[in-house]
CSV table of C-alpha atoms in Angstrom, one decimal:
chain,number,residue,atom,x,y,z
T,16,MET,CA,15.6,8.9,10.9
T,17,PRO,CA,13.3,6.7,13.1
T,18,GLY,CA,13.7,2.9,12.9
T,19,LEU,CA,12.1,-0.1,14.5
T,20,ALA,CA,14.7,0.1,17.3
T,21,ASP,CA,13.4,3.5,18.4
T,22,PHE,CA,10.0,2.2,19.5
T,23,GLY,CA,9.0,0.6,22.7
T,24,LYS,CA,11.4,2.8,24.8
T,25,ASP,CA,9.1,5.8,25.5
T,26,PRO,CA,7.8,6.4,29.0
T,27,VAL,CA,4.2,5.4,29.6
T,28,GLY,CA,3.1,9.0,30.0
T,29,ILE,CA,4.6,9.9,26.6
T,30,MET,CA,2.9,7.0,24.9
T,31,ILE,CA,-0.5,7.9,26.5
T,32,LEU,CA,0.0,11.5,25.4
T,33,LYS,CA,0.8,10.5,21.8
T,34,GLY,CA,-2.2,8.2,21.7
T,35,ALA,CA,-4.5,10.9,23.1
T,36,VAL,CA,-3.2,13.5,20.6
T,37,ILE,CA,-3.8,11.1,17.7
T,38,PHE,CA,-7.3,10.5,18.8
T,39,VAL,CA,-8.1,14.2,19.3
T,40,VAL,CA,-6.5,15.1,15.9
T,41,LEU,CA,-8.6,12.5,14.1
T,42,MET,CA,-11.8,13.8,15.8
T,43,LEU,CA,-11.0,17.4,14.9
T,44,GLY,CA,-10.0,16.1,11.4
T,45,VAL,CA,-13.5,14.7,11.0
T,46,LEU,CA,-15.1,18.0,12.0
T,47,PHE,CA,-12.8,19.8,9.5
T,48,GLY,CA,-13.3,17.1,6.8
T,49,VAL,CA,-17.1,17.4,6.9
T,50,TRP,CA,-16.9,21.2,6.5
T,51,PHE,CA,-14.2,21.0,3.9
T,52,GLU,CA,-16.1,18.4,1.8
T,53,ARG,CA,-19.4,20.4,1.9
T,54,LYS,CA,-17.6,23.6,1.1
T,55,LEU,CA,-15.5,22.2,-1.8
T,56,ILE,CA,-18.4,20.4,-3.4
T,57,SER,CA,-20.5,23.5,-3.2
T,58,ARG,CA,-17.8,25.5,-5.0
T,59,MET,CA,-17.5,22.8,-7.7
T,60,GLN,CA,-21.3,23.1,-8.1
T,61,ASN,CA,-21.3,26.9,-8.1
T,62,ARG,CA,-22.9,27.2,-4.6
T,63,TYR,CA,-21.9,28.8,-1.3
T,64,GLY,CA,-22.2,25.8,0.9
T,65,PRO,CA,-22.5,26.2,4.7
T,66,ASN,CA,-22.0,29.8,5.7
T,67,ARG,CA,-24.3,30.4,8.7
T,68,ALA,CA,-22.7,28.8,11.7
T,69,GLY,CA,-19.5,30.7,12.5
T,70,LYS,CA,-17.1,32.5,10.1
T,71,PHE,CA,-17.2,30.8,6.7
T,72,GLY,CA,-19.5,28.1,8.2
T,73,LEU,CA,-16.6,26.6,10.2
T,74,LEU,CA,-18.9,25.7,13.1
T,75,GLN,CA,-21.4,23.9,10.9
T,76,SER,CA,-19.8,20.5,11.8
T,77,VAL,CA,-20.0,21.3,15.5
T,78,ALA,CA,-23.6,22.3,15.2
T,79,ASP,CA,-24.4,19.1,13.3
T,80,GLY,CA,-22.6,17.0,15.9
T,81,LEU,CA,-24.6,18.6,18.7
T,82,LYS,CA,-27.8,18.1,16.8
T,83,MET,CA,-27.2,14.4,16.3
T,84,GLY,CA,-26.1,13.9,19.9
T,85,LEU,CA,-29.2,15.6,21.3
T,86,LYS,CA,-31.7,13.9,19.0
T,87,GLU,CA,-34.0,11.2,20.3
T,88,ASP,CA,-32.6,7.8,19.7
T,89,LEU,CA,-35.2,5.8,17.9
T,90,MET,CA,-34.8,2.0,17.9
T,91,PRO,CA,-36.8,-0.2,15.6
T,92,ARG,CA,-38.8,-2.9,17.4
T,93,THR,CA,-37.4,-5.8,15.4
T,94,VAL,CA,-33.7,-5.1,15.7
T,95,ASP,CA,-31.2,-7.3,17.5
T,96,LYS,CA,-30.3,-4.9,20.3
T,97,VAL,CA,-26.8,-6.2,21.1
T,98,ILE,CA,-25.6,-6.4,17.5
T,99,TYR,CA,-27.4,-3.1,16.7
T,100,PHE,CA,-25.4,-1.3,19.4
T,101,ILE,CA,-22.1,-3.0,18.9
T,102,ALA,CA,-21.9,-2.6,15.1
T,103,PRO,CA,-20.9,1.1,15.0
T,104,VAL,CA,-18.1,0.5,17.6
T,105,VAL,CA,-16.8,-2.5,15.6
T,106,LEU,CA,-16.8,-0.2,12.5
T,107,ALA,CA,-14.9,2.7,14.1
T,108,THR,CA,-12.4,1.0,16.4
T,109,PRO,CA,-10.2,-0.6,13.8
T,110,ALA,CA,-9.8,2.7,11.9
T,111,PHE,CA,-8.3,4.3,15.0
T,112,ILE,CA,-6.0,1.3,15.7
T,113,ALA,CA,-4.7,1.4,12.1
T,114,PHE,CA,-3.6,5.0,12.4
T,115,SER,CA,-1.3,4.1,15.3
T,116,VAL,CA,1.4,2.8,12.9
T,117,ILE,CA,1.4,5.8,10.6
T,118,PRO,CA,4.6,7.9,10.8
T,119,MET,CA,3.9,11.6,10.9
T,120,GLY,CA,7.4,13.0,11.5
T,121,PRO,CA,11.0,12.3,12.6
T,122,LYS,CA,12.3,12.3,16.2
T,123,VAL,CA,11.3,15.4,18.2
T,124,SER,CA,11.7,16.4,21.8
T,125,ILE,CA,8.5,16.2,23.9
T,126,PHE,CA,8.9,17.3,27.5
T,127,GLY,CA,12.6,16.5,27.3
T,128,THR,CA,12.1,13.0,25.8
T,129,VAL,CA,13.3,12.4,22.2
T,130,THR,CA,10.6,10.3,20.5
T,131,PRO,CA,9.4,9.7,17.0
T,132,LEU,CA,6.2,11.3,15.8
T,133,GLN,CA,4.5,7.9,15.6
T,134,LEU,CA,2.7,6.0,18.3
T,135,THR,CA,4.3,2.6,17.5
T,136,ASP,CA,5.7,0.5,14.6
T,137,LEU,CA,5.9,-3.2,13.9
T,138,PRO,CA,8.0,-5.4,11.5
T,139,VAL,CA,4.6,-6.1,9.7
T,140,ALA,CA,2.9,-2.7,10.3
T,141,VAL,CA,1.4,-2.6,6.8
T,142,LEU,CA,-0.2,-6.0,7.4
T,143,LEU,CA,-1.7,-4.6,10.5
T,144,VAL,CA,-3.4,-1.9,8.5
T,145,LEU,CA,-4.8,-4.4,6.1
T,146,ALA,CA,-6.0,-6.5,8.9
T,147,MET,CA,-7.8,-3.6,10.5
T,148,ALA,CA,-9.4,-2.7,7.2
T,149,SER,CA,-10.7,-6.3,7.0
T,150,ILE,CA,-12.1,-6.2,10.6
T,151,GLY,CA,-13.9,-2.9,9.8
T,152,VAL,CA,-16.2,-4.6,7.3
T,153,TYR,CA,-17.6,-6.8,10.2
T,154,GLY,CA,-19.1,-3.6,11.5
T,155,ILE,CA,-20.9,-3.0,8.3
T,156,VAL,CA,-22.1,-6.6,8.1
T,157,LEU,CA,-23.3,-6.6,11.7
T,158,ALA,CA,-25.1,-3.3,11.2
T,159,GLY,CA,-27.0,-4.8,8.3
T,160,TRP,CA,-27.7,-8.1,10.2
T,161,GLY,CA,-28.7,-6.5,13.4
T,162,SER,CA,-31.1,-4.1,11.8
T,163,ARG,CA,-33.3,-6.9,10.5
T,164,SER,CA,-34.0,-4.9,7.4
T,165,PRO,CA,-33.7,-6.3,3.8
T,166,TYR,CA,-32.2,-3.0,2.6
T,167,ALA,CA,-29.6,-2.9,5.4
T,168,MET,CA,-28.8,-6.6,5.0
T,169,LEU,CA,-28.2,-6.2,1.2
T,170,GLY,CA,-26.0,-3.2,1.9
T,171,GLY,CA,-23.9,-5.2,4.4
T,172,LEU,CA,-23.5,-8.1,2.0
T,173,ARG,CA,-22.5,-5.7,-0.8
T,174,ALA,CA,-19.9,-4.1,1.5
T,175,SER,CA,-18.4,-7.4,2.5
T,176,ALA,CA,-18.1,-8.6,-1.1
T,177,GLN,CA,-16.7,-5.2,-2.2
T,178,VAL,CA,-14.1,-5.0,0.5
T,179,VAL,CA,-12.9,-8.6,0.0
T,180,SER,CA,-12.6,-8.0,-3.8
T,181,TYR,CA,-10.7,-4.7,-3.5
T,182,GLU,CA,-8.5,-5.6,-0.5
T,183,ILE,CA,-6.9,-8.3,-2.6
T,184,ALA,CA,-5.9,-5.8,-5.2
T,185,MET,CA,-4.9,-3.3,-2.5
T,186,GLY,CA,-2.6,-5.8,-0.9
T,187,LEU,CA,-1.1,-6.8,-4.2
T,188,SER,CA,-0.3,-3.1,-5.0
T,189,PHE,CA,1.9,-3.0,-1.8
T,190,VAL,CA,4.1,-5.9,-3.0
T,191,GLY,CA,6.2,-3.7,-5.3
T,192,VAL,CA,6.8,-1.4,-2.4
T,193,PHE,CA,7.9,-4.3,-0.2
T,194,LEU,CA,10.3,-5.6,-2.9
T,195,TYR,CA,12.0,-2.2,-3.2
T,196,ALA,CA,12.0,-1.2,0.4
T,197,GLY,CA,12.8,-4.6,1.8
T,198,THR,CA,10.6,-4.2,4.8
T,199,LEU,CA,6.9,-4.0,5.9
T,200,SER,CA,7.7,-1.5,8.6
T,201,THR,CA,6.1,1.9,7.9
T,202,SER,CA,8.9,4.0,9.3
T,203,GLU,CA,11.5,2.0,7.4
T,204,ILE,CA,9.5,2.4,4.1
T,205,VAL,CA,9.6,6.2,4.6
T,206,ALA,CA,13.3,5.9,5.2
T,207,ALA,CA,13.8,3.9,2.0
T,208,GLN,CA,12.2,6.8,0.1
T,209,ALA,CA,14.6,9.4,1.6
T,210,GLU,CA,17.5,8.9,-0.8
T,211,GLY,CA,17.3,11.2,-3.8
T,212,ASN,CA,17.3,9.9,-7.4
T,213,THR,CA,18.9,11.4,-10.5
T,214,VAL,CA,18.1,11.1,-14.2
T,215,THR,CA,20.8,11.7,-16.7
T,216,LEU,CA,19.7,13.3,-20.0
T,217,GLY,CA,22.4,14.4,-22.5
T,218,GLY,CA,25.1,14.5,-19.8
T,219,LEU,CA,22.9,16.6,-17.5
T,220,SER,CA,22.0,15.0,-14.1
T,221,ILE,CA,18.5,16.0,-13.1
T,222,PRO,CA,17.5,15.5,-9.4
T,223,MET,CA,14.3,13.5,-9.0
T,224,PRO,CA,12.3,12.4,-5.9
T,225,SER,CA,12.7,8.7,-5.0
T,226,TRP,CA,9.0,8.4,-4.1
T,227,TYR,CA,7.5,5.0,-5.1
T,228,MET,CA,4.5,6.8,-6.7
T,229,ILE,CA,7.0,7.7,-9.5
T,230,LEU,CA,9.0,4.5,-9.5
T,231,LEU,CA,6.0,2.2,-9.2
T,232,ILE,CA,3.3,4.2,-11.1
T,233,PRO,CA,1.0,1.2,-11.8
T,234,SER,CA,1.0,0.2,-8.1
T,235,PHE,CA,0.2,3.7,-7.1
T,236,LEU,CA,-2.7,4.1,-9.6
T,237,ILE,CA,-4.1,0.7,-8.6
T,238,TYR,CA,-4.0,1.7,-5.0
T,239,ILE,CA,-5.8,5.0,-5.7
T,240,VAL,CA,-8.7,3.0,-7.3
T,241,THR,CA,-8.8,0.4,-4.5
T,242,MET,CA,-8.8,3.0,-1.7
T,243,LEU,CA,-12.0,4.4,-3.2
T,244,GLY,CA,-13.5,0.9,-3.2
T,245,GLU,CA,-12.2,0.1,0.3
T,246,THR,CA,-13.8,3.1,1.9
T,247,ASN,CA,-17.1,2.8,-0.1
T,248,ARG,CA,-16.8,6.2,-1.5
T,249,VAL,CA,-18.0,7.5,-4.9
T,250,PRO,CA,-18.0,6.0,-7.5
T,251,PHE,CA,-17.9,2.7,-5.5
T,252,ASP,CA,-20.5,3.6,-2.8
T,253,LEU,CA,-22.7,0.6,-3.7
T,254,PRO,CA,-23.5,-0.3,0.0
T,255,GLU,CA,-25.2,3.0,0.4
T,256,GLY,CA,-27.0,3.2,-2.9
T,257,GLU,CA,-30.0,5.4,-2.2
T,258,GLY,CA,-31.9,4.4,-5.4
T,259,GLU,CA,-31.6,0.7,-4.6
T,260,LEU,CA,-31.1,0.3,-0.9
T,261,VAL,CA,-32.5,3.5,0.6
T,262,GLY,CA,-29.6,4.2,3.0
T,263,GLY,CA,-27.8,0.9,2.8
T,264,PHE,CA,-26.5,-0.8,5.9
T,265,GLN,CA,-27.3,2.4,8.0
T,266,THR,CA,-30.9,2.6,7.0
T,267,GLU,CA,-32.3,1.7,10.4
T,268,TYR,CA,-29.9,4.0,12.3
T,269,SER,CA,-31.7,7.3,12.9
T,270,ASN,CA,-29.8,10.6,12.9
T,271,SER,CA,-28.5,10.0,16.5
T,272,LEU,CA,-25.2,9.3,18.2
T,273,LYS,CA,-24.9,5.8,16.6
T,274,PHE,CA,-25.3,7.4,13.1
T,275,ALA,CA,-22.6,9.9,14.1
T,276,VAL,CA,-20.2,7.1,15.1
T,277,ILE,CA,-20.8,5.4,11.7
T,278,MET,CA,-20.1,8.7,9.9
T,279,LEU,CA,-17.0,9.2,12.1
T,280,ALA,CA,-15.7,5.7,11.1
T,281,GLU,CA,-16.2,6.5,7.4
T,282,TYR,CA,-14.1,9.7,7.6
T,283,VAL,CA,-11.4,8.1,9.7
T,284,ASN,CA,-11.1,5.3,7.2
T,285,VAL,CA,-10.6,7.9,4.5
T,286,PHE,CA,-7.8,9.5,6.6
T,287,VAL,CA,-6.2,6.0,7.1
T,288,VAL,CA,-6.1,5.1,3.4
T,289,SER,CA,-4.8,8.6,2.6
T,290,ALA,CA,-2.1,8.3,5.3
T,291,VAL,CA,-1.1,4.8,3.9
T,292,SER,CA,-0.8,6.3,0.4
T,293,ILE,CA,1.4,9.0,1.8
T,294,THR,CA,3.6,6.6,3.7
T,295,LEU,CA,4.1,4.0,1.0
T,296,PHE,CA,4.1,6.0,-2.2
T,297,MET,CA,4.5,9.8,-1.5
T,298,GLY,CA,7.6,9.9,0.7
T,299,GLY,CA,5.8,9.9,4.0
T,300,TRP,CA,6.3,13.0,6.1
T,301,ARG,CA,9.3,14.2,4.0
T,302,ALA,CA,9.0,17.6,2.3
T,303,PRO,CA,7.7,17.6,-1.3
T,304,PHE,CA,10.2,17.8,-4.1
T,305,PRO,CA,12.0,20.1,-4.7
T,306,ILE,CA,11.8,21.8,-1.3
T,307,SER,CA,14.2,19.4,0.4
T,308,THR,CA,16.8,20.1,-2.3
T,309,PHE,CA,17.4,23.7,-1.3
T,310,TRP,CA,16.1,23.6,2.3
T,311,PRO,CA,17.8,20.7,4.3
T,312,GLU,CA,16.0,21.7,7.5
T,313,ALA,CA,12.6,21.0,5.9
T,314,ASN,CA,12.8,17.4,7.1
T,315,THR,CA,13.8,18.1,10.6
T,316,GLY,CA,12.0,19.2,13.8
T,317,TRP,CA,8.3,19.8,13.5
T,318,TRP,CA,8.2,20.9,9.9
T,319,PRO,CA,7.5,17.3,8.5
T,320,LEU,CA,4.2,17.4,10.4
T,321,LEU,CA,3.2,20.3,8.1
T,322,TRP,CA,4.1,18.4,5.0
T,323,PHE,CA,2.3,15.3,6.2
T,324,PHE,CA,-1.0,17.2,6.8
T,325,LEU,CA,-0.7,19.1,3.5
T,326,LYS,CA,-0.5,15.8,1.6
T,327,MET,CA,-3.5,14.5,3.6
T,328,VAL,CA,-5.5,17.6,2.6
T,329,LEU,CA,-4.5,17.0,-1.0
T,330,LEU,CA,-5.6,13.4,-1.0
T,331,PHE,CA,-8.9,14.2,0.8
T,332,ALA,CA,-9.6,16.9,-1.8
T,333,PHE,CA,-9.1,14.1,-4.4
T,334,PHE,CA,-11.9,12.0,-2.6
T,335,ILE,CA,-14.2,15.1,-2.7
T,336,TRP,CA,-13.4,15.7,-6.4
T,337,CYS,CA,-14.4,12.1,-7.3
T,338,ARG,CA,-17.6,12.5,-5.3
T,339,ALA,CA,-18.5,15.7,-7.1
T,340,SER,CA,-17.7,14.5,-10.6
T,341,LEU,CA,-18.2,10.8,-11.0
T,342,PRO,CA,-21.4,8.8,-11.1
T,343,ARG,CA,-22.0,5.6,-9.2
T,344,VAL,CA,-21.0,2.5,-11.1
T,345,ARG,CA,-23.2,-0.7,-11.4
T,346,TYR,CA,-22.5,-3.6,-9.1
T,347,ASP,CA,-21.4,-5.9,-11.9
T,348,GLN,CA,-19.0,-3.2,-13.2
T,349,LEU,CA,-17.6,-2.8,-9.7
T,350,MET,CA,-16.8,-6.5,-9.3
T,351,ALA,CA,-15.6,-6.9,-12.9
T,352,LEU,CA,-13.1,-4.0,-12.4
T,353,GLY,CA,-11.8,-5.6,-9.2
T,354,TRP,CA,-11.5,-9.2,-10.4
T,355,LYS,CA,-11.0,-8.9,-14.1
T,356,VAL,CA,-8.8,-5.8,-14.4
T,357,LEU,CA,-7.1,-4.8,-11.2
T,358,ILE,CA,-6.0,-8.2,-9.9
T,359,PRO,CA,-4.6,-9.5,-13.3
T,360,ILE,CA,-2.7,-6.3,-13.9
T,361,ASN,CA,-1.3,-6.4,-10.4
T,362,LEU,CA,-0.1,-9.9,-10.8
T,363,GLY,CA,1.7,-9.1,-14.1
T,364,TRP,CA,3.2,-6.0,-12.7
T,365,ILE,CA,4.5,-7.8,-9.6
T,366,MET,CA,6.2,-10.4,-11.8
T,367,LEU,CA,7.9,-7.5,-13.7
T,368,VAL,CA,8.9,-5.7,-10.6
T,369,ALA,CA,10.3,-8.8,-9.0
T,370,THR,CA,12.4,-9.6,-12.1
T,371,VAL,CA,13.8,-6.1,-12.4
T,372,ARG,CA,14.6,-6.0,-8.7
T,373,ALA,CA,16.4,-9.3,-8.8
T,374,MET,CA,18.5,-8.2,-11.7
T,375,GLN,CA,19.4,-5.0,-9.9
T,376,LEU,CA,20.4,-6.8,-6.8
T,377,GLN,CA,22.6,-9.1,-8.9
T,378,GLY,CA,24.4,-6.1,-10.3
T,379,THR,CA,23.0,-6.2,-13.9
T,380,ASP,CA,23.7,-3.2,-16.0
T,381,ARG,CA,20.9,-0.6,-15.6
T,382,THR,CA,20.5,-0.1,-19.3
T,383,VAL,CA,19.9,-3.8,-19.8
T,384,VAL,CA,17.3,-3.8,-17.0
T,385,MET,CA,15.5,-0.8,-18.6
T,386,ILE,CA,15.5,-2.4,-22.0
T,387,ILE,CA,14.0,-5.6,-20.7
T,388,ALA,CA,11.4,-3.8,-18.6
T,389,SER,CA,10.4,-1.6,-21.6
T,390,VAL,CA,10.0,-4.7,-23.9
T,391,VAL,CA,7.8,-6.4,-21.3
T,392,VAL,CA,5.7,-3.3,-20.8
T,393,VAL,CA,5.3,-2.8,-24.6
T,394,GLY,CA,4.5,-6.5,-25.1
T,395,GLY,CA,1.9,-6.5,-22.3
T,396,PHE,CA,0.3,-3.4,-23.7
T,397,ALA,CA,0.2,-5.0,-27.2
T,398,ILE,CA,-1.5,-8.1,-25.7
T,399,TRP,CA,-4.0,-5.9,-23.9
T,400,LEU,CA,-4.8,-4.1,-27.1
T,401,ARG,CA,-5.3,-7.4,-28.9
T,402,PHE,CA,-7.8,-8.6,-26.2
T,403,ASP,CA,-9.5,-5.3,-26.2
T,404,ASN,CA,-10.0,-5.4,-29.9
T,405,VAL,CA,-11.4,-8.9,-29.7
T,406,LEU,CA,-13.8,-7.9,-27.0
T,407,GLN,CA,-14.9,-4.9,-28.9
T,408,LYS,CA,-15.6,-7.0,-32.0
T,409,ARG,CA,-17.7,-9.4,-29.9
T,410,LYS,CA,-19.7,-6.5,-28.5
T,411,GLU,CA,-20.2,-5.1,-32.0
T,412,ALA,CA,-21.4,-8.5,-33.2
T,413,ARG,CA,-23.8,-8.9,-30.3
T,414,ALA,CA,-25.1,-5.4,-30.9
T,415,ALA,CA,-25.6,-6.2,-34.6
T,416,GLN,CA,-27.5,-9.4,-33.7
T,417,VAL,CA,-29.8,-7.5,-31.4
T,418,GLU,CA,-30.4,-4.8,-34.0
T,419,ALA,CA,-31.2,-7.5,-36.6
T,420,GLU,CA,-33.7,-9.2,-34.2
T,421,TYR,CA,-35.3,-5.8,-33.5
T,422,ARG,CA,-35.7,-5.1,-37.2
T,423,GLN,CA,-37.2,-8.6,-37.8
T,424,LEU,CA,-39.7,-8.0,-35.0
T,425,GLN,CA,-40.7,-4.7,-36.6
T,426,GLU,CA,-41.4,-6.4,-39.9
T,427,ASP,CA,-43.1,-9.5,-38.3
T,428,PRO,CA,-44.4,-9.1,-34.8
T,429,HIS,CA,-44.9,-12.9,-34.4
T,430,ALA,CA,-41.2,-13.6,-35.1
T,431,GLY,CA,-39.6,-15.3,-32.1
T,432,GLY,CA,-42.8,-15.1,-30.1
T,433,PHE,CA,-41.9,-11.7,-28.4
T,434,PRO,CA,-43.1,-10.6,-25.9
T,435,VAL,CA,-45.8,-13.4,-25.5
T,436,PRO,CA,-45.7,-16.4,-27.8
T,437,PRO,CA,-49.0,-16.5,-29.7
T,438,LEU,CA,-50.6,-19.9,-29.9
T,439,ASP,CA,-51.4,-19.7,-33.6
T,440,LEU,CA,-47.7,-20.0,-34.6
T,441,PRO,CA,-46.8,-23.1,-36.6
T,442,HIS,CA,-44.4,-24.5,-34.0
T,443,TYR,CA,-47.2,-24.3,-31.3
T,444,HIS,CA,-49.8,-26.2,-33.4
T,445,GLY,CA,-48.7,-29.6,-32.2
T,446,ALA,CA,-48.8,-28.6,-28.6
T,447,ALA,CA,-52.3,-27.0,-29.0
T,448,ALA,CA,-53.6,-30.2,-30.7
T,449,ALA,CA,-52.3,-32.4,-27.9
T,450,LEU,CA,-53.9,-30.1,-25.3
T,451,GLU,CA,-57.3,-30.3,-27.1
T,452,THR,CA,-57.1,-34.1,-27.3
T,453,ARG,CA,-56.3,-34.4,-23.6
T,454,ALA,CA,-59.2,-32.0,-22.7
T,455,ASP,CA,-61.7,-34.2,-24.7
T,456,LYS,CA,-60.5,-37.4,-22.9
T,457,THR,CA,-60.7,-35.9,-19.4
T,458,ALA,CA,-64.0,-36.6,-17.7
T,459,GLU,CA,-65.7,-34.0,-15.6
T,460,VAL,CA,-64.9,-34.5,-11.9
T,461,PRO,CA,-67.9,-34.3,-9.5
T,462,SER,CA,-67.9,-31.6,-6.9
T,463,GLY,CA,-66.4,-32.6,-3.6
T,464,SER,CA,-64.4,-35.6,-4.9
T,465,ASN,CA,-60.6,-35.9,-4.8
């Protein structure tokens, strides 16, 4: 099992080779991802999808890439050229850097050198991923700023506000994993999920996976929502709202190589958040349950690379499923979900996880821990229901008030002065009389005088 001590000892040639392979795999993954997304969405919509370029349309992405690379690069006259050129690079580079700390397998032999299937690892590797996600938003803001377009600028501002809001919730969803794993290193978090778990029911011990997506279900569900917001994907693709912002921050980028780089960054970001989900919540590169229970060699050699990419395909299919089935939410709904729902739930869940973990480390009986945790969860759910009922009653009262005003207007169109206050209403008579008196006292001003 790789650990922090296993990194930094590879020959320079092996490190360059691993970095080049990761870059090539991500580039090929983008080509496959574009084809897979179009094909899967078409099947969900009862269509064929791309089927002309190559067998099953597999070369469609290659054809699209060549088309964008050979198109004329049109540059608007008013753009800031330096920022306009550098924005796609700033958007794409952090995504590739973040993937360098993702573990994709155990130690293997490459040209006689035993090395982990991971470029590098750090004691704070997860924080590096969060930092790279934060830097990526600068590319979106710069793309909007450098384009000198109101649509692009609004798209960039929306993206910055959205990423700041949802990255807080994303970081908080990792805290439970840190408390149980005791580390921020990605390779050691995968190692912490290697030990199997058992559940005893009626004297029968049932083997269960020790994945944190099962142990920390609220953290996993919150992360699933935040990774959609972090990557600006449906239903949180507000920075690219066609009906409001044309094309969002990329409005002024023609279908050229710069647009291809922006599109590349979007897909690589999707791969990064999917890989982080696999590493922190789904056991990393380890075989899915229950394969490892009857096949011990499933987690050795090059087999874990297969399990890792199968999980990646599964999560990417989830992104596509959301795009094909969910509508775009309003901007106020997006921000309310991030600040009023995800962050408060996260904070309460962290307090519960920290308490349970402290009791476990102190040797408290597991039954007592489960009882206390259950009471807290049930109490929190009851409080949430109470607040939900209060909010629902307020909404019903507001709707009833609006309905009453509407009926009053139907009976008396002058009630409330809607839509334009008529001057013959009683409460306007005083103002009208004052205006008439002032008009009588005002003398006519000769032409040309001040």
